[in-house]
mmCIF file of C-alpha atoms in Angstrom:
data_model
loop_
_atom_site.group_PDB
_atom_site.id
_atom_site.type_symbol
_atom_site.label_atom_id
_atom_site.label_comp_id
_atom_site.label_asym_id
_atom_site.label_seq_id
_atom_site.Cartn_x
_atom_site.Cartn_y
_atom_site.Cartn_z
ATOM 1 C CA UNK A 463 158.618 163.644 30.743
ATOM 2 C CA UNK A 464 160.758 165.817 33.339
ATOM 3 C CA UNK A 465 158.049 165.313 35.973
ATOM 4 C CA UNK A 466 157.083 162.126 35.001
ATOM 5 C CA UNK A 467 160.898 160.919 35.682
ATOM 6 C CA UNK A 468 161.118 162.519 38.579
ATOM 7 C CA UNK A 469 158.164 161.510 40.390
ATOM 8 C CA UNK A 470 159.157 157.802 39.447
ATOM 9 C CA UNK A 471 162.353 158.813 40.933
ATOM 10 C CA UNK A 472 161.127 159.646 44.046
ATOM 11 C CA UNK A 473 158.885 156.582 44.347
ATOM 12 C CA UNK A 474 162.052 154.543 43.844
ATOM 13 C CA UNK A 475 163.509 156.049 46.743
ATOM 14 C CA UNK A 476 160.270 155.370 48.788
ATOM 15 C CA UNK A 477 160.536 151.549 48.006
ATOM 16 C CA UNK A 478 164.492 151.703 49.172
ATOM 17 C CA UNK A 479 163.520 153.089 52.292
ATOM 18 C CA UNK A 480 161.068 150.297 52.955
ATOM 19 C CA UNK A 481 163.276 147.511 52.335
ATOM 20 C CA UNK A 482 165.789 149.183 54.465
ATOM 21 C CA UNK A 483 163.127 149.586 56.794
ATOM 22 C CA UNK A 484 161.922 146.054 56.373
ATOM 23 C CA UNK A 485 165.370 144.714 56.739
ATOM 24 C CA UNK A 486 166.363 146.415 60.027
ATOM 25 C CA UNK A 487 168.754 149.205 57.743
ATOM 26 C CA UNK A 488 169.561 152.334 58.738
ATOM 27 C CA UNK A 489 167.275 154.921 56.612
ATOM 28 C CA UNK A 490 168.606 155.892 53.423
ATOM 29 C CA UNK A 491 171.349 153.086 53.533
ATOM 30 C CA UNK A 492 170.500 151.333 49.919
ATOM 31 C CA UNK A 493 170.463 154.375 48.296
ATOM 32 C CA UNK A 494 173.569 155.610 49.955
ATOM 33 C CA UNK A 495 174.980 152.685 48.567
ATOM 34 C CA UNK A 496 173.554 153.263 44.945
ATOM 35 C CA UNK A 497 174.921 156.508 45.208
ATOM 36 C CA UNK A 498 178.457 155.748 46.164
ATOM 37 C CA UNK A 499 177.787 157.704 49.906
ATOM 38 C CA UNK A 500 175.792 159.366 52.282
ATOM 39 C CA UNK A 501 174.470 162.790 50.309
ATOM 40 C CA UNK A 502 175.420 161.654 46.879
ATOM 41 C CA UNK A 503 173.308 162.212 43.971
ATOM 42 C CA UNK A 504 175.864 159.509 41.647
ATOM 43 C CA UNK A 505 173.293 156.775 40.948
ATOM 44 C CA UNK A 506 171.405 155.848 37.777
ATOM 45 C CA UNK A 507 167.665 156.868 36.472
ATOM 46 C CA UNK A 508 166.937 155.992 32.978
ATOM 47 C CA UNK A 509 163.411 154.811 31.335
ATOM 48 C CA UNK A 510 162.730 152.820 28.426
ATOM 49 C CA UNK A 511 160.418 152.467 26.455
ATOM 50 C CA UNK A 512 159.764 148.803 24.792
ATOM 51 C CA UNK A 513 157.280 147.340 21.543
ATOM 52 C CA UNK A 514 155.967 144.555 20.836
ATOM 53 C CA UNK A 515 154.500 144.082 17.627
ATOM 54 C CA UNK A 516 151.923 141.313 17.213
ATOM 55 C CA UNK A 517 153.235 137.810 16.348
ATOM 56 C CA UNK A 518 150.946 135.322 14.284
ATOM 57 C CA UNK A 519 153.138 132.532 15.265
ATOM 58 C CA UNK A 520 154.336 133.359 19.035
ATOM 59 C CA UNK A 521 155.513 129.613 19.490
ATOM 60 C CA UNK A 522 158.126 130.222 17.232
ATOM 61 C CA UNK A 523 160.102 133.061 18.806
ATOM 62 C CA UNK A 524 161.242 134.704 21.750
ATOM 63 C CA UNK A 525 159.689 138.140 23.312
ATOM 64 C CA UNK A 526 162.686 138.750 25.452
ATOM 65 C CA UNK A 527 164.117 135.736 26.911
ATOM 66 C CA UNK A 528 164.573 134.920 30.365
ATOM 67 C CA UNK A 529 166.921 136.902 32.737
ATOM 68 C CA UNK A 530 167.215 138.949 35.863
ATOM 69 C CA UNK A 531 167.929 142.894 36.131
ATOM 70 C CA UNK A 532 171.491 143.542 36.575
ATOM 71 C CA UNK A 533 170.721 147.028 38.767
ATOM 72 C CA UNK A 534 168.004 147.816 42.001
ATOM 73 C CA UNK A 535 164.786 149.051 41.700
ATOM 74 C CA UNK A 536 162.242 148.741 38.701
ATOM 75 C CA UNK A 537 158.959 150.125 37.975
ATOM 76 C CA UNK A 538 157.009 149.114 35.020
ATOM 77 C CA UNK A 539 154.071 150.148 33.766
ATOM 78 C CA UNK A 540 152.762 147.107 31.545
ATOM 79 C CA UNK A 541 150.318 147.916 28.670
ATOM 80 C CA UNK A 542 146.631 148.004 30.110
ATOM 81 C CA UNK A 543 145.256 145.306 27.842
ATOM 82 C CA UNK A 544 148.042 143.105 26.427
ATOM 83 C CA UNK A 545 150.083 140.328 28.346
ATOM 84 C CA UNK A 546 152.985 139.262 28.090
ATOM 85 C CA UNK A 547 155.285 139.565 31.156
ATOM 86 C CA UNK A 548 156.187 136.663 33.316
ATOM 87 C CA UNK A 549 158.007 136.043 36.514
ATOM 88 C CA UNK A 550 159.581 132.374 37.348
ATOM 89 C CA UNK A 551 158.116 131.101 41.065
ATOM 90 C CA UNK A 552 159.003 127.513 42.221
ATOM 91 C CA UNK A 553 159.870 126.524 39.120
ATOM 92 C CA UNK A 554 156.844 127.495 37.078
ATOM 93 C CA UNK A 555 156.277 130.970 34.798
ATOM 94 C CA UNK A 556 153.441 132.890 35.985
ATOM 95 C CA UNK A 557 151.552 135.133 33.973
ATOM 96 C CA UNK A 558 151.392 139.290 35.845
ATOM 97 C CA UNK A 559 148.061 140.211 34.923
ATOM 98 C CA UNK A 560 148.468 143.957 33.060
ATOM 99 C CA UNK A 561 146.050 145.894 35.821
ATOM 100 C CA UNK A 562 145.338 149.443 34.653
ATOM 101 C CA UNK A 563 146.590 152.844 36.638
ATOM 102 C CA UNK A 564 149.301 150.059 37.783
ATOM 103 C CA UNK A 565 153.566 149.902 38.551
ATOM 104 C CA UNK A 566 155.075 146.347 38.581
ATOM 105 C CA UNK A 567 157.799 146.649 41.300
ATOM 106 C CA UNK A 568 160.638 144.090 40.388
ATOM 107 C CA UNK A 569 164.377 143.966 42.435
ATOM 108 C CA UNK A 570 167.224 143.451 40.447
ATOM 109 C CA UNK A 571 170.647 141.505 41.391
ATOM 110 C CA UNK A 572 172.494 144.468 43.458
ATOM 111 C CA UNK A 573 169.343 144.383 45.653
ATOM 112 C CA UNK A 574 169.579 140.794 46.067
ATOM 113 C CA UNK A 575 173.361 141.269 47.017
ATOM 114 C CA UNK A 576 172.804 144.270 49.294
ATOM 115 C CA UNK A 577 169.889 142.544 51.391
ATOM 116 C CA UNK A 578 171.831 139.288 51.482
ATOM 117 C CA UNK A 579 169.875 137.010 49.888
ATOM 118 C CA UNK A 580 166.527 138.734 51.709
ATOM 119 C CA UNK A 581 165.244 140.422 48.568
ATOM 120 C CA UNK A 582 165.837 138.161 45.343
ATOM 121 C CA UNK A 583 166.134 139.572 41.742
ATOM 122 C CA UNK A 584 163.327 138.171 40.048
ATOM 123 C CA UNK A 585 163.724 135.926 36.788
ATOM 124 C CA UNK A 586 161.238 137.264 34.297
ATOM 125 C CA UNK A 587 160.590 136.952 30.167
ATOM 126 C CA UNK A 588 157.986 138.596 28.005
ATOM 127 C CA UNK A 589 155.899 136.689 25.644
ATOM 128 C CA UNK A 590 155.159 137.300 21.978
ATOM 129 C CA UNK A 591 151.627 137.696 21.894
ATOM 130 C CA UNK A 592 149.147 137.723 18.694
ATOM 131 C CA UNK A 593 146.706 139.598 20.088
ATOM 132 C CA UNK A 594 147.531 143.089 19.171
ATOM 133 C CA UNK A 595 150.733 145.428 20.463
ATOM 134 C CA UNK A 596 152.032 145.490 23.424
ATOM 135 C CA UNK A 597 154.308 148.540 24.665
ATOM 136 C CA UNK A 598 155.400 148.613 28.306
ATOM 137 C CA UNK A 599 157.692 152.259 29.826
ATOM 138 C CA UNK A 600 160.260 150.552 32.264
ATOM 139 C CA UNK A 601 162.196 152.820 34.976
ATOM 140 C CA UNK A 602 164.969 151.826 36.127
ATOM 141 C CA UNK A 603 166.925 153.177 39.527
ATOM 142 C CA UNK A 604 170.586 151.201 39.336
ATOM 143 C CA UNK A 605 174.233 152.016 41.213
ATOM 144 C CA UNK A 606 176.617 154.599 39.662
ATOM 145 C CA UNK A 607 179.115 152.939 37.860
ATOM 146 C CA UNK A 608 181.340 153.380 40.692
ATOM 147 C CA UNK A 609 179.321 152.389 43.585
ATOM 148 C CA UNK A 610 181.088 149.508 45.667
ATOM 149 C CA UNK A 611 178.226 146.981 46.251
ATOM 150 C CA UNK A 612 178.295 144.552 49.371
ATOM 151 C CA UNK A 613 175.882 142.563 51.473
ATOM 152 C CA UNK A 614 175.082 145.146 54.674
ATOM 153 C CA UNK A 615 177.269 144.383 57.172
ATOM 154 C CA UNK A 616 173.909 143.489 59.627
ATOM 155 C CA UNK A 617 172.715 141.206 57.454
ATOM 156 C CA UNK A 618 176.061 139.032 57.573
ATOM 157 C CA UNK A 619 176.355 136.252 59.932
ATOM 158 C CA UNK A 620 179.414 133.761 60.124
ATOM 159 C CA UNK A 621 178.267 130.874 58.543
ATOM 160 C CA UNK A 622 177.981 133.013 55.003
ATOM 161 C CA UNK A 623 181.252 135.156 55.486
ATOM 162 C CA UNK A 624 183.250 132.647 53.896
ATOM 163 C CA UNK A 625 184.156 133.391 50.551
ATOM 164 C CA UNK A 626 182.495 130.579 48.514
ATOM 165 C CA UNK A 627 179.111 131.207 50.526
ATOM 166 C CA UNK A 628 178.076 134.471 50.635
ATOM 167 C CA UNK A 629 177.688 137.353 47.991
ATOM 168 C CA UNK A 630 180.872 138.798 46.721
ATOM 169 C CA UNK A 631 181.922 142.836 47.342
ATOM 170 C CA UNK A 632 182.694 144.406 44.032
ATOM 171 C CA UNK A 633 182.631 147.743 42.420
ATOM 172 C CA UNK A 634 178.926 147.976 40.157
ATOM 173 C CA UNK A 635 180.625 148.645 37.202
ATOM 174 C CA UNK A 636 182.408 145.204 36.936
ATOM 175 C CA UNK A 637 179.252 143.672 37.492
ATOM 176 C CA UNK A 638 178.628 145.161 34.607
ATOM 177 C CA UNK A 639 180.993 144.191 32.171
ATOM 178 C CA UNK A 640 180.394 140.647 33.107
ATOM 179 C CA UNK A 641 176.733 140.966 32.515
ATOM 180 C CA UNK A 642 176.231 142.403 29.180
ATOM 181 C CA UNK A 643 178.132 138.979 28.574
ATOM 182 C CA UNK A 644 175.992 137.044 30.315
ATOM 183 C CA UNK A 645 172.416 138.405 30.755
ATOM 184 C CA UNK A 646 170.549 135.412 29.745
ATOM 185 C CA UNK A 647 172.565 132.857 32.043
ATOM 186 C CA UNK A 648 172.140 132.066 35.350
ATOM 187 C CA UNK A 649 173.268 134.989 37.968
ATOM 188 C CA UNK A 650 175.349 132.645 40.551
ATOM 189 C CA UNK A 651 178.347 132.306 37.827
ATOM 190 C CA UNK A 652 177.996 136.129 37.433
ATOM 191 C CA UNK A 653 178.458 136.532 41.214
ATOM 192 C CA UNK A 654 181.526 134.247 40.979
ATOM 193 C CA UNK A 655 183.135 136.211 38.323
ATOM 194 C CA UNK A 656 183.071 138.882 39.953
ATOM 195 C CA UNK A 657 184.053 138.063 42.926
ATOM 196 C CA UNK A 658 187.465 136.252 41.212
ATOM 197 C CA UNK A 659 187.757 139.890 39.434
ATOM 198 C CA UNK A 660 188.153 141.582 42.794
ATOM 199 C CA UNK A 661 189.643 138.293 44.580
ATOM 200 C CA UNK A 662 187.163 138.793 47.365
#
């Protein structure tokens, strides 16, 4: 499981560096910023493991109900032959498609803060199914407690630099607090709370 983690680990880092890449970043700057500086090792890796037992009567509960990842970088490996996962897109849930030897990449809401507004965390539920158990091993790369999370600098212009407009600075840890309250309700009042925590 050693290796396993930190091979994942590594991979996680590879998909930072692209989005920094892809967003005109210096290398390494989201996961300085995970790890609370340049040459830190302070940030977050944990895995878990999730079951889901067959349901005979899916329509009458929830898998796990609708939300977005409170931390950065995701990878999932779904089960190989039962479904379940779904991401919101305009307005409508759309069925990923379990695809063997495969990772589901998903951005949570400190990448969506980080990247201004570039990179969105991604609304997603998981179905009950009745067609047999589904298990799914999710890894999950997320600030240190401590790390002070901000939109880059580069990606700020003027007209979203006042307050009520753009994303909030705030230490990831708050964040926190307010979303183990709050994980199944909308992520703009979460932004707002934390920003009136910090007065920024």
């Amino acid at each position: 499981m050693a290796e396993y983690r930190s091979e994942l680990k590594k991979l996680a880092a590879k998909v930072m560096a692209v989005m920094d890449e892809n967003l005109g970043l210096p290398e390494g700057y989201i996961k300085a910023a995970f790890n609370g500086g340049d040459g830190l090792d302070k940030a977050f890796f944990g895995t878990k493991v999730s079951h889901y037992p067959p349901c005979p009567h899916p329509e009458l509960v929830n898998g796990l109900r609708a939300h977005t990842d409170a931390g950065g970088v995701i990878l999932l490996f779904q089960d190989d032959e039962v479904g379940g996962l779904q991401i919101l897109k305009d307005g409508q849930w759309i069925d990923v498609q379990p695809l063997p030897n495969s990772i589901v990449i998903n951005t949570g809401d400190q990448i969506e803060v980080l990247s201004n507004g570039r990179y969105k965390s991604v609304w997603h539920r998981v179905l009950p199914s009745p067609n047999g158990n589904r298990r799914s091993l999710a890894s999950f790369y997320n600030p240190s407690m401590e790390a002070i999370i901000a939109p880059a600098p580069k990606l700020v212009n003027k007209a979203n630099q006042e307050v009520e407009k753009g994303y909030p600075k705030f230490v990831f840890g708050d964040y926190m607090s307010i979303y183990a309250e709050q994980k199944f309700l909308p992520k703009e009042p979460r932004f707002q709370a934390v920003r009136a925590m910090r007065g920024t």
